[in-house]
Tab-separated table of C-alpha atoms and ligand atoms in Angstrom:
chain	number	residue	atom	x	y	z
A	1	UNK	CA	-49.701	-134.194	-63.478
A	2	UNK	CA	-46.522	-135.217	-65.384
A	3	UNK	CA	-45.000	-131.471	-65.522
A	4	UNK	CA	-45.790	-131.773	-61.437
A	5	UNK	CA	-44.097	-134.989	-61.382
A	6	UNK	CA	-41.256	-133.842	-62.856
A	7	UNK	CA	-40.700	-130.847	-60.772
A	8	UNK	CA	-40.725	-132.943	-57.315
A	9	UNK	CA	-37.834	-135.700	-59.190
A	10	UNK	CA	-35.715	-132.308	-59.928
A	11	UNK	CA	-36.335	-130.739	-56.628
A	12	UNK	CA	-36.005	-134.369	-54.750
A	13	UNK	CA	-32.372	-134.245	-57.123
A	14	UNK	CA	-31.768	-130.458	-55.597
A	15	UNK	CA	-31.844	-131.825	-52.108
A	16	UNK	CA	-29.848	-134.422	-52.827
A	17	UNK	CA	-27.405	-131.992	-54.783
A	18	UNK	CA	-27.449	-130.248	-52.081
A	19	UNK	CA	-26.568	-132.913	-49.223
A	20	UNK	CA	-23.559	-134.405	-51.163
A	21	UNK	CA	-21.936	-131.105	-52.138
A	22	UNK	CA	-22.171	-128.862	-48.997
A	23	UNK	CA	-23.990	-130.520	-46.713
A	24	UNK	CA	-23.816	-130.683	-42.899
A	25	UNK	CA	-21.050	-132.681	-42.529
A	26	UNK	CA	-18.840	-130.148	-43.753
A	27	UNK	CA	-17.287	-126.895	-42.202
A	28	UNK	CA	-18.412	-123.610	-44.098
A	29	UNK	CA	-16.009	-120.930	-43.196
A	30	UNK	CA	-16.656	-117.414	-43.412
A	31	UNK	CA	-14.459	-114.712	-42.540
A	32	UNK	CA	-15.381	-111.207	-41.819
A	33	UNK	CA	-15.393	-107.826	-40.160
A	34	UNK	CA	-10.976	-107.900	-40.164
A	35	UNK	CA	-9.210	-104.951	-39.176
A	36	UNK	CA	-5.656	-104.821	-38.572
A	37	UNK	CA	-4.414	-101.703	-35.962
A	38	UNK	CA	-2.263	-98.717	-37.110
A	39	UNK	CA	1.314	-100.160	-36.077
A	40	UNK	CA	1.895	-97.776	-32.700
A	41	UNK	CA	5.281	-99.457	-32.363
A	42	UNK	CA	7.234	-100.595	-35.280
A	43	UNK	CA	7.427	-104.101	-33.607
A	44	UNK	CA	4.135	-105.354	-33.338
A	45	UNK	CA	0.449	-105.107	-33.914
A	46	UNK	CA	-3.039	-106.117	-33.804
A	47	UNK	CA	-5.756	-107.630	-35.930
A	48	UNK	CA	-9.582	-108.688	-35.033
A	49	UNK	CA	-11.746	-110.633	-37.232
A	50	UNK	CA	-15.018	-112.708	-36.786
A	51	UNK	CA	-14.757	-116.355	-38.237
A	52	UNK	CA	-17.812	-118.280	-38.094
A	53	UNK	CA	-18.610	-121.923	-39.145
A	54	UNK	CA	-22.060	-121.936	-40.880
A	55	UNK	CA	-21.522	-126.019	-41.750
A	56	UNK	CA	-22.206	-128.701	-40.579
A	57	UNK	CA	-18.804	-130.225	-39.101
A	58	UNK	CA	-15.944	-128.776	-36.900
A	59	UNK	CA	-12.966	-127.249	-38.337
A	60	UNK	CA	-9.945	-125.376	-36.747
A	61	UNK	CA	-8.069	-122.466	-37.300
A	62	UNK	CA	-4.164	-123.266	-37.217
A	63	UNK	CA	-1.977	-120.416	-38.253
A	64	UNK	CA	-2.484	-117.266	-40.481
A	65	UNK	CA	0.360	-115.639	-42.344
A	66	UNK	CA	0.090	-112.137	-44.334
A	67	UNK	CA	2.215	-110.267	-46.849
A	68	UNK	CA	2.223	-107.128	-44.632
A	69	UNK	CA	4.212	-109.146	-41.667
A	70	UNK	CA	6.979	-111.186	-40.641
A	71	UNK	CA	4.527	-113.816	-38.510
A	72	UNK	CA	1.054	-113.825	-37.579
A	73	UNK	CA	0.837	-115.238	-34.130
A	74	UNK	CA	-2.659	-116.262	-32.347
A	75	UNK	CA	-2.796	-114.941	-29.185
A	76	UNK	CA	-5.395	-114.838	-26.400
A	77	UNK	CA	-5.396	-111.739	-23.846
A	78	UNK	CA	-5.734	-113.289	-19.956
A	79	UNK	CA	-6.345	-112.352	-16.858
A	80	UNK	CA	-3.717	-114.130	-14.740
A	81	UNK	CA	-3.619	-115.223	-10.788
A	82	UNK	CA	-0.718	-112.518	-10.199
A	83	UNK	CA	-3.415	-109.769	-11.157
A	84	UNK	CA	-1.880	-109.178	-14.200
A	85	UNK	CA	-3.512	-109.077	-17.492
A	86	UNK	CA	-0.871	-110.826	-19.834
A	87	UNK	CA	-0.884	-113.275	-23.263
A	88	UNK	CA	-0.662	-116.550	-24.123
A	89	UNK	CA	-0.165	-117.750	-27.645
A	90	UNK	CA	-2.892	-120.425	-28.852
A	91	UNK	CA	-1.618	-123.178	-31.765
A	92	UNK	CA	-5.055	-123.822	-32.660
A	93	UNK	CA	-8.446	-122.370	-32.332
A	94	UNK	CA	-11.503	-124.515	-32.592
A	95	UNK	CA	-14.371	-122.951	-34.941
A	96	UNK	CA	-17.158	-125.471	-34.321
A	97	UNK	CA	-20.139	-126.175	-36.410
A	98	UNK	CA	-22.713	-123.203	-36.142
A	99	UNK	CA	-20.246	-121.571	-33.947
A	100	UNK	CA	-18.842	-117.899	-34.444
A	101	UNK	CA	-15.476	-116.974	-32.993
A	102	UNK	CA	-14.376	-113.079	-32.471
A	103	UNK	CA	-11.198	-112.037	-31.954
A	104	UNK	CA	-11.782	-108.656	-30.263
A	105	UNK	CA	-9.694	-106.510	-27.778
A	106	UNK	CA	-9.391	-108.032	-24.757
A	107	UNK	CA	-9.430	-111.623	-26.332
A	108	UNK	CA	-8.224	-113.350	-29.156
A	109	UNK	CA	-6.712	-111.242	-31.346
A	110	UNK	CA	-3.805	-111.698	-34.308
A	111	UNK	CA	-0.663	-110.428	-33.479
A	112	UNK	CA	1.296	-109.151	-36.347
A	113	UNK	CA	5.494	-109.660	-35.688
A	114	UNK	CA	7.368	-107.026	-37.566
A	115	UNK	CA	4.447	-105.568	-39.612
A	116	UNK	CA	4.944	-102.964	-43.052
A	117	UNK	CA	4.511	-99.405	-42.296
A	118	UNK	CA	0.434	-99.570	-42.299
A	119	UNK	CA	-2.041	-96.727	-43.606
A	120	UNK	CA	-5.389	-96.020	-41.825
A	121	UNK	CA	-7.727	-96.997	-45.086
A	122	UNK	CA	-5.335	-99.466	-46.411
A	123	UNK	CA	-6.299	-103.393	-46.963
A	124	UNK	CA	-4.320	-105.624	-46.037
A	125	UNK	CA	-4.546	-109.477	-46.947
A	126	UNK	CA	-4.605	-112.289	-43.909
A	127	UNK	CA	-4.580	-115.868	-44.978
A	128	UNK	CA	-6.307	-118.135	-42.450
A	129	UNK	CA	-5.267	-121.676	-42.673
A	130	UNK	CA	-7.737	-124.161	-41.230
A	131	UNK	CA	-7.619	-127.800	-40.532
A	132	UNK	CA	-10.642	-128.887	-43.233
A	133	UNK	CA	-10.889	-125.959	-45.274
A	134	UNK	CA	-7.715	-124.805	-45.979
A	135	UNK	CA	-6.574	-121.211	-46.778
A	136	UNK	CA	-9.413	-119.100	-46.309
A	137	UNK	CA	-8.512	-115.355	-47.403
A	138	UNK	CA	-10.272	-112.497	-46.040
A	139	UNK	CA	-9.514	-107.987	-46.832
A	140	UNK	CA	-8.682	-106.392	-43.124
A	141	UNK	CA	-9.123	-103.007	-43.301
A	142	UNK	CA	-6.299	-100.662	-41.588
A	143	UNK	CA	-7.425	-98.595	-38.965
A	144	UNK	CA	-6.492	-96.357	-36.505
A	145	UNK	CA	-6.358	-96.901	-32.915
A	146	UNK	CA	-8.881	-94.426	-32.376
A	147	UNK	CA	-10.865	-96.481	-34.502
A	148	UNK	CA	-10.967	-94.087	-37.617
A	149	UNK	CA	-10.265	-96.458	-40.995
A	150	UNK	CA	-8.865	-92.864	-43.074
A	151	UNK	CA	-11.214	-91.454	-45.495
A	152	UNK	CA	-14.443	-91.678	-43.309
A	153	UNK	CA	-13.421	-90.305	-39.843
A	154	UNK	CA	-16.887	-90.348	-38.144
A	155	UNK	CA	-16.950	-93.986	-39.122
A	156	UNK	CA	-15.334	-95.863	-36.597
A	157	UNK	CA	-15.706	-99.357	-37.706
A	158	UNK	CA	-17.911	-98.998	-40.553
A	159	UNK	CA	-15.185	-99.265	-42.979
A	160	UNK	CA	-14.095	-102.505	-42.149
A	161	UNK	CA	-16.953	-104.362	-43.231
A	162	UNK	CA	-16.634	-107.192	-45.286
A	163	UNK	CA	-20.129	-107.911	-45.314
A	164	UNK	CA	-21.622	-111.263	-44.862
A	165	UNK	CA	-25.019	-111.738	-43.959
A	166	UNK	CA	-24.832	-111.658	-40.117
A	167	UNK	CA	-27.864	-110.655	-38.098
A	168	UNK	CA	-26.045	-111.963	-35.274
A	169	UNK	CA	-23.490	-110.156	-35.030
A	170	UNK	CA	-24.752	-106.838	-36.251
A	171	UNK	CA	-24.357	-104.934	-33.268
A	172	UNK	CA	-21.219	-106.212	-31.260
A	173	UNK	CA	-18.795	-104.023	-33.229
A	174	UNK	CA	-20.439	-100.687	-33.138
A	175	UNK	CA	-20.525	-99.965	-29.661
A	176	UNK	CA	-17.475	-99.539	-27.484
A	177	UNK	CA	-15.373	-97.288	-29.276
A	178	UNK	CA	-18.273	-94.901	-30.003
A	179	UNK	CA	-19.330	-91.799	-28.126
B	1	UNK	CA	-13.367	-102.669	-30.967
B	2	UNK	CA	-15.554	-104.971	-29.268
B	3	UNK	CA	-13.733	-106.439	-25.963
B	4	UNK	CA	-14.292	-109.952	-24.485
B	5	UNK	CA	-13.232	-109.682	-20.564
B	6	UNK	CA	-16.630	-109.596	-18.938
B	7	UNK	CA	-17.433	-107.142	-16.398
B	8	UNK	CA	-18.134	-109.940	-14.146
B	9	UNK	CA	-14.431	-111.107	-14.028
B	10	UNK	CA	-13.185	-107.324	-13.635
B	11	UNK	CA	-15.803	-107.067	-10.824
B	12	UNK	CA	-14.011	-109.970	-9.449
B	13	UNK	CA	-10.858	-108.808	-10.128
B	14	UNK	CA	-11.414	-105.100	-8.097
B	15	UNK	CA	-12.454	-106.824	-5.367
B	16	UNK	CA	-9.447	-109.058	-5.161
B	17	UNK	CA	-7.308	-106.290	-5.609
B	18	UNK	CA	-8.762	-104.311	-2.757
B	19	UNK	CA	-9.317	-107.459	0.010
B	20	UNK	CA	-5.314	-107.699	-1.145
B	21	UNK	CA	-4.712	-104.356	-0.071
B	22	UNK	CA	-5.830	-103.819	3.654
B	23	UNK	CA	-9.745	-104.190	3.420
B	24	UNK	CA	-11.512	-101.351	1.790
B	25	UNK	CA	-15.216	-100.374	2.659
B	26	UNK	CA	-16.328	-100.833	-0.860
B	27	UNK	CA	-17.063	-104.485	-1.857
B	28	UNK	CA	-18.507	-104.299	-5.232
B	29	UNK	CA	-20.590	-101.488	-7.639
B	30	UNK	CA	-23.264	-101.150	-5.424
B	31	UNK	CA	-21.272	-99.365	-2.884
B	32	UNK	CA	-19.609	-97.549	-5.048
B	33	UNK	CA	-20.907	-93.841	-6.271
B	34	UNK	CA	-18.509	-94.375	-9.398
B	35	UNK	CA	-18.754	-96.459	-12.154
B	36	UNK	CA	-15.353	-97.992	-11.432
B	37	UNK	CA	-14.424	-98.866	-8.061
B	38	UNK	CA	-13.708	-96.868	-4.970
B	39	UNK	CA	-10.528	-96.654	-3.599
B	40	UNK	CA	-10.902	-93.603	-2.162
B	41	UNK	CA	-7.397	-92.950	-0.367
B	42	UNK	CA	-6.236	-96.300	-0.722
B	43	UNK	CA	-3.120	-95.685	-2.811
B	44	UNK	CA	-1.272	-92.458	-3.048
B	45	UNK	CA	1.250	-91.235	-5.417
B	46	UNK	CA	4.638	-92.150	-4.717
B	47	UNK	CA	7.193	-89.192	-5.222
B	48	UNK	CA	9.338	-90.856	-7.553
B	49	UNK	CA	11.657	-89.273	-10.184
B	50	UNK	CA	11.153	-89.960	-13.853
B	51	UNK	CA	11.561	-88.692	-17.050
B	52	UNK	CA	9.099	-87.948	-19.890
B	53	UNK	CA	8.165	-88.411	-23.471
B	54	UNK	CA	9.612	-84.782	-23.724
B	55	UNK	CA	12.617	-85.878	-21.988
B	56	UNK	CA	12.306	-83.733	-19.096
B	57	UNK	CA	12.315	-84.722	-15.714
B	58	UNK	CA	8.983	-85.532	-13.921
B	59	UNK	CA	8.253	-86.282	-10.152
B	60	UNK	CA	4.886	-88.381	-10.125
B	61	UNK	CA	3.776	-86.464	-6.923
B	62	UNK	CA	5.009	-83.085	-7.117
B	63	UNK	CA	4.470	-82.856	-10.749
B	64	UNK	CA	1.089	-84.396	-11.112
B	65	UNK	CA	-0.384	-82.199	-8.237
B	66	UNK	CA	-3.397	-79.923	-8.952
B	67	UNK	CA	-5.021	-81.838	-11.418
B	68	UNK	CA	-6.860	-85.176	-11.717
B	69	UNK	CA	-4.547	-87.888	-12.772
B	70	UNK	CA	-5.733	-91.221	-14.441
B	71	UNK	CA	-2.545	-93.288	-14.217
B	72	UNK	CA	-2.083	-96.458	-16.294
B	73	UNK	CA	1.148	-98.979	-16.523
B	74	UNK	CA	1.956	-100.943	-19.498
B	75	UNK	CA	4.441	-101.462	-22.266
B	76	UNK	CA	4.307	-100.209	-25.844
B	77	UNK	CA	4.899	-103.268	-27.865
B	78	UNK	CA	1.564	-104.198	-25.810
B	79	UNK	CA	-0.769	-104.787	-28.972
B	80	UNK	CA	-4.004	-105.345	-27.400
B	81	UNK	CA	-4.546	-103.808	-23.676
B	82	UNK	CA	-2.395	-100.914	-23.744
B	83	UNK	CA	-3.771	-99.434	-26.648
B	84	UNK	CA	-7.545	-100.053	-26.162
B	85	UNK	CA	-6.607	-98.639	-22.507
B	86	UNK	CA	-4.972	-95.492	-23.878
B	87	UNK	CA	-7.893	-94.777	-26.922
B	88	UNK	CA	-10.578	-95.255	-24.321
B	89	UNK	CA	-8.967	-92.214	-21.859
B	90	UNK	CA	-8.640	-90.230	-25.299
B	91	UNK	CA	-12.356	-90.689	-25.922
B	92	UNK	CA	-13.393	-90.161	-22.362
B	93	UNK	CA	-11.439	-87.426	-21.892
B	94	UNK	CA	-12.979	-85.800	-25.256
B	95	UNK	CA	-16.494	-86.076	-23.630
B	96	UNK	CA	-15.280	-84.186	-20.689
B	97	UNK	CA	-16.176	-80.250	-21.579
B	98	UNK	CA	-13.134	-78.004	-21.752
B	99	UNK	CA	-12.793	-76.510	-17.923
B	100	UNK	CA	-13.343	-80.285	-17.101
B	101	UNK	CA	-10.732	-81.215	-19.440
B	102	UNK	CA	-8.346	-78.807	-17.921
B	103	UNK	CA	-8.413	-80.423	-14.561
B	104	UNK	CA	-7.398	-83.851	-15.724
B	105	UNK	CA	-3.855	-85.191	-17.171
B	106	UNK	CA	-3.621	-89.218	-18.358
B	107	UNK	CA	0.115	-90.732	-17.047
B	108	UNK	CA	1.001	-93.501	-18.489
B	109	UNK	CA	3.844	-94.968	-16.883
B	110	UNK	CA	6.233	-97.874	-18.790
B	111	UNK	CA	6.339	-101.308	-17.215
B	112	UNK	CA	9.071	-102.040	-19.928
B	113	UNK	CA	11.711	-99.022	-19.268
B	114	UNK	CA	14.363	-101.354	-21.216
B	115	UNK	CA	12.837	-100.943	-24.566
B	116	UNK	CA	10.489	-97.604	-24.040
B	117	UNK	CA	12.555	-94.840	-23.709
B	118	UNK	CA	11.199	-91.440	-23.933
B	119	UNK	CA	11.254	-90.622	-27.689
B	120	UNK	CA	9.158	-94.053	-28.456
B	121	UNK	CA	6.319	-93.266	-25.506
B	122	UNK	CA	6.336	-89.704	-27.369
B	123	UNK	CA	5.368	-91.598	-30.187
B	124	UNK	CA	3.232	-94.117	-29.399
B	125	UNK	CA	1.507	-91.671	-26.832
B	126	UNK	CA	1.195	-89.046	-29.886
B	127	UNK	CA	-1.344	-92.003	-31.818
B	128	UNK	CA	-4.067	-91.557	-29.236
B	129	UNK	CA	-3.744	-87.990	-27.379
B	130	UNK	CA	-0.254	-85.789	-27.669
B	131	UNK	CA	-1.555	-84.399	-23.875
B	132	UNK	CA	-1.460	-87.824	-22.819
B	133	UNK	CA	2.381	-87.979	-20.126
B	134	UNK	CA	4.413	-90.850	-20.878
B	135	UNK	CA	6.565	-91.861	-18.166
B	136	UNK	CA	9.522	-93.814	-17.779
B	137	UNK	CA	12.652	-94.783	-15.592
B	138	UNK	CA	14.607	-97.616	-14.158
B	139	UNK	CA	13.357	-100.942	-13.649
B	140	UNK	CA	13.752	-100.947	-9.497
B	141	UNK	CA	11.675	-97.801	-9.725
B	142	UNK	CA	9.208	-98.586	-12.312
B	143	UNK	CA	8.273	-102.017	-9.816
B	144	UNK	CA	8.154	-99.786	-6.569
B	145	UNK	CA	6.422	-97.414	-8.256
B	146	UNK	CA	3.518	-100.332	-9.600
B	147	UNK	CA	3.971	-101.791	-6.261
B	148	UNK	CA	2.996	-98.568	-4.191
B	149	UNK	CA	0.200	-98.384	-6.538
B	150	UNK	CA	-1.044	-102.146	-6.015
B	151	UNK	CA	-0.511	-102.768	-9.949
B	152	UNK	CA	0.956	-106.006	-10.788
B	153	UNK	CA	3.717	-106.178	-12.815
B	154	UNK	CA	5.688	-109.124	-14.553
B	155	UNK	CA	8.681	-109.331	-16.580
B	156	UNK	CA	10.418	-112.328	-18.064
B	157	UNK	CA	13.648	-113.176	-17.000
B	158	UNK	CA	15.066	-113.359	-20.401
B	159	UNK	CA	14.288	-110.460	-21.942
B	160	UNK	CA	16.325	-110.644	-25.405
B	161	UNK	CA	13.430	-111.708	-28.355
B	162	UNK	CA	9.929	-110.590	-28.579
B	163	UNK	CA	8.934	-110.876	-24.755
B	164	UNK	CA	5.987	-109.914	-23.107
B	165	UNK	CA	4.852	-107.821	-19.874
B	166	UNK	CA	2.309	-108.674	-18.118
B	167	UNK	CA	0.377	-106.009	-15.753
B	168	UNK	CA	-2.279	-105.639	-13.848
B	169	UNK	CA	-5.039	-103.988	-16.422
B	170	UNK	CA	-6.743	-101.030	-14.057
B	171	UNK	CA	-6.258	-97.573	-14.313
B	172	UNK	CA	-6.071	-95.341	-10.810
B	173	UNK	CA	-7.446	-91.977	-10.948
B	174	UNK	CA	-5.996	-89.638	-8.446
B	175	UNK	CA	-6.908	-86.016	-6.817
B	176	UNK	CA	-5.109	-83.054	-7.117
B	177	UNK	CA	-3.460	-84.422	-3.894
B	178	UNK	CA	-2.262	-87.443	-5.336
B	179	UNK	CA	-4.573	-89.592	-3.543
B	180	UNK	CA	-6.553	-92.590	-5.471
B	181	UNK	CA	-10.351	-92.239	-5.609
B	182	UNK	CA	-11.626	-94.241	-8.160
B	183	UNK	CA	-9.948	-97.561	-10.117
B	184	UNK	CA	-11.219	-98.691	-13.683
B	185	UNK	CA	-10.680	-102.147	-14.808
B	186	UNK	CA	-9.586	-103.242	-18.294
B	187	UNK	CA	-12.592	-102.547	-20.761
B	188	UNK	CA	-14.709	-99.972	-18.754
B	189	UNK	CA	-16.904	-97.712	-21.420
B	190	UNK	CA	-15.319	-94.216	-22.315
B	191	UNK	CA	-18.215	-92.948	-21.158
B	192	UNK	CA	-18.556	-94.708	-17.786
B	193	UNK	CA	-15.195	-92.862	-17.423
B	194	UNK	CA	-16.215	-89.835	-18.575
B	195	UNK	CA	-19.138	-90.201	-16.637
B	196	UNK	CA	-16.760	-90.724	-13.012
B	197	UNK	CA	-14.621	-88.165	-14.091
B	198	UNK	CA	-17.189	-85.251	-14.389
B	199	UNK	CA	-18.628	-86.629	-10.968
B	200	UNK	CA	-15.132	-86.529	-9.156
B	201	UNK	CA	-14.607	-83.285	-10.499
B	202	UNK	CA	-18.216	-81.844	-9.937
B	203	UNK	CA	-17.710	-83.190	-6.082
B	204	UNK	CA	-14.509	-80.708	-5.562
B	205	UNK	CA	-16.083	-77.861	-7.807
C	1	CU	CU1	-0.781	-110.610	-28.293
C-alpha cells in the first residue's frame, strides 16, 4: 500500500514536471529532412526543409542565416494573374502548434544569395531563427539537382535525412523525383 | 523534391491559358488523350534566330525540325522552377528507350538574355542533361518569341541587383513540324511526361 502510494505522488510529480517544463503552452521546434541544391549558377540557390511544431503554442520562423551564404532569404514560389509563375519573399512564416510546414519545390523554399562553391554529399549548417524558440540549427545535406546527395547515387533523397520520428511525413519526399 | 502547386491550380491554369488563346476544343484532362494538356496546333514555332549554349547560331523552326521538341522559358538564377522543370525532362527523357530518345530534343530558351549568355546556359544546362539546347538572344526577340508561344513573361524594370523573372511555368512540346501538341504545367510527374512522350511518338511511328 505505502510503496503504491508512493509511486502515484512521484508519477502525480512527473505530470506535473512535465506540464511546467515543456508543456503545451510552448512551441517545440523540430527541424528536418534539409537539403540545400548544387549551386547551378554561382548567384543563387535553393534549400527545402520540413519544420514542424510538436508544442503546444505558436511560434514563427523569421530569418535563417548560414555560413555557406551571403543571405538566406524566405521565399514563396506563386502562381501570378499574368500567368506567370514568379516569387515573393515572406518576412515571417507562421509554424503553428501541431502544425508542419515544408518548404518544397514549387513553394516555400530558402534561397541562398551568393552561396560557397557546394559539393553533392556535403553538410551544410542553416540557422533558423524563430520568434519563441530562438536559433534552431539543423545539417542540410548538399545535393544535386538530379536529386543524387554524392556517395549514394541511387539514393535520391535518402541521404538527407535527419531523422526525426515522423510517420507523417514519411512518404512526401520519396516520390517525385523517382523513376 | 516534393512540390506544393496542386494539380488543381495547374488544371486551372491550362485552361486559362487556352480560353486566352482563341478557344481550344480541350477543356480539361478528360478530353485530353495526354497527361498534360492538348494544344494540338495551337502554337507553332516561330522562326526566330538565336544562338546556343555552343555559341552557334540556331533558328527555333528550321533547326528544331524533325524531332519532338519540349520547349521551356526561364532564367538561370531561377532557384526553384527552372531547375525542378529542367531535372524532370532529364528524368523523363531517361525513361524514354533509346530510338524514342532520338526523336526528342529539350530547348530551353532564356527569359533573362541580359545575364544568360551562352557559356552560362552551357553550364547550367550541363547540371541536368548536356543534350538539353539552351537558347538565347535579344530581349525584343526573347518576348515575341514567349509571346508567339502564349508563355508569359515578366521582367522588372530595374534590372541592376538580384531581380527576378517571372514566366509562365508550362512546357510546349512540339512535332517534327514545329507545331504544339501537348503543354505540361509546372510539377507534372517525369513519368506522366514520359508517358505523353512515348504516346506522341508511338502515334507518328
Ligand atoms: Cu526564390
Amino acid at each position: 500500500m505505502g510503496a503504491r502510494g508512493t509511486a502515484v505522488a512521484a508519477s502525480a510529480l512527473g505530470a506535473l514536471a512535465l506540464a511546467a517544463g515543456c508543456g503545451p503552452q510552448e512551441p517545440r521546434i523540430e527541424a528536418a529532412d534539409a537539403t540545400v541544391r548544387v549551386p547551378l549558377n554561382p548567384d543563387v540557390t535553393s534549400a527545402y526543409l520540413v519544420i514542424e511544431n510538436t508544442g503546444g503554442a505558436d511560434d514563427t520562423l523569421t530569418g535563417v542565416e548560414t555560413e555557406a551564404a551571403d543571405e538566406v532569404q524566405m521565399h514563396e514560389s506563386v502562381e501570378k494573374d499574368d500567368g506567370t509563375t514568379g516569387m515573393e519573399e515572406r518576412a515571417e512564416i507562421p509554424v503553428k502548434a501541431g502544425e508542419t510546414v515544408e518548404f518544397a519545390s514549387g513553394g516555400l523554399h530558402l534561397m541562398l544569395m551568393d552561396p560557397e562553391e557546394l559539393d553533392a554529399g556535403e553538410t551544410v549548417p542553416l540557422e533558423l531563427h524563430f520568434a519563441e524558440s530562438g536559433t534552431v540549427e539543423v545539417q542540410a545535406e548538399v545535393e544535386d539537382v538530379m536529386g543524387e546527395g554524392g556517395q549514394d547515387d541511387g539514393g535520391m533523397d535518402d541521404t538527407g535525412h535527419q531523422d526525426m520520428d515522423h510517420e507523417d511525413m514519411g512518404d512526401m519526399d520519396h516520390g517525385d523525383m523517382q523513376h | 523534391m516534393r512540390r506544393k502547386m496542386c494539380a488543381a491550380a495547374g488544371a486551372a491554369a491550362a485552361v486559362a491559358l487556352l480560353a486566352g488563346c482563341g478557344g481550344q476544343a480541350a477543356t480539361g484532362d478528360g478530353d485530353s488523350p495526354y497527361n498534360g494538356s492538348e494544344i494540338e496546333g495551337a502554337f507553332t514555332l516561330p522562326s526566330t534566330e538565336f544562338t546556343d549554349n555552343k555559341g552557334e547560331p540556331y533558328e527555333l523552326k528550321a533547326d528544331s525540325a524533325g524531332t519532338y521538341t519540349a520547349v521551356f522559358i526561364g532564367f538561370t538564377n531561377c532557384p526553384d522552377i527552372c531547375p525542378t522543370t529542367m531535372a524532370d525532362m532529364s528524368q523523363a527523357a531517361g525513361m524514354l528507350d533509346e530510338a524514342e530518345r532520338d526523336q526528342f530534343r529539350t530547348v530551353f530558351i532564356t527569359a533573362d538574355p541580359e545575364r544568360d549568355d551562352p557559356e552560362l546556359l552551357d553550364m547550367w544546362l550541363g547540371s541536368f542533361d548536356p543534350s538539353f539546347v539552351g537558347l538565347t538572344t535579344d530581349l525584343e526577340k526573347t518576348d515575341a518569341t514567349a509571346e508567339e508561344l502564349g508563355i508569359s513573361v515578366s521582367r522588372p524594370e530595374d534590372r541592376s541587383g538580384d531581380y527576378q523573372v517571372d514566366h509562365g511555368g508550362q512546357t510546349l512540346l512540339f512535332d517534327p513540324e514545329g507545331d504544339s501538341k501537348v503543354m505540361w504545367s509546372y510539377g507534372t510527374e517525369p513519368e506522366k511526361i514520359a508517358e505523353d512522350l512515348e504516346t506522341v511518338i508511338g502515334e507518328d511511328a
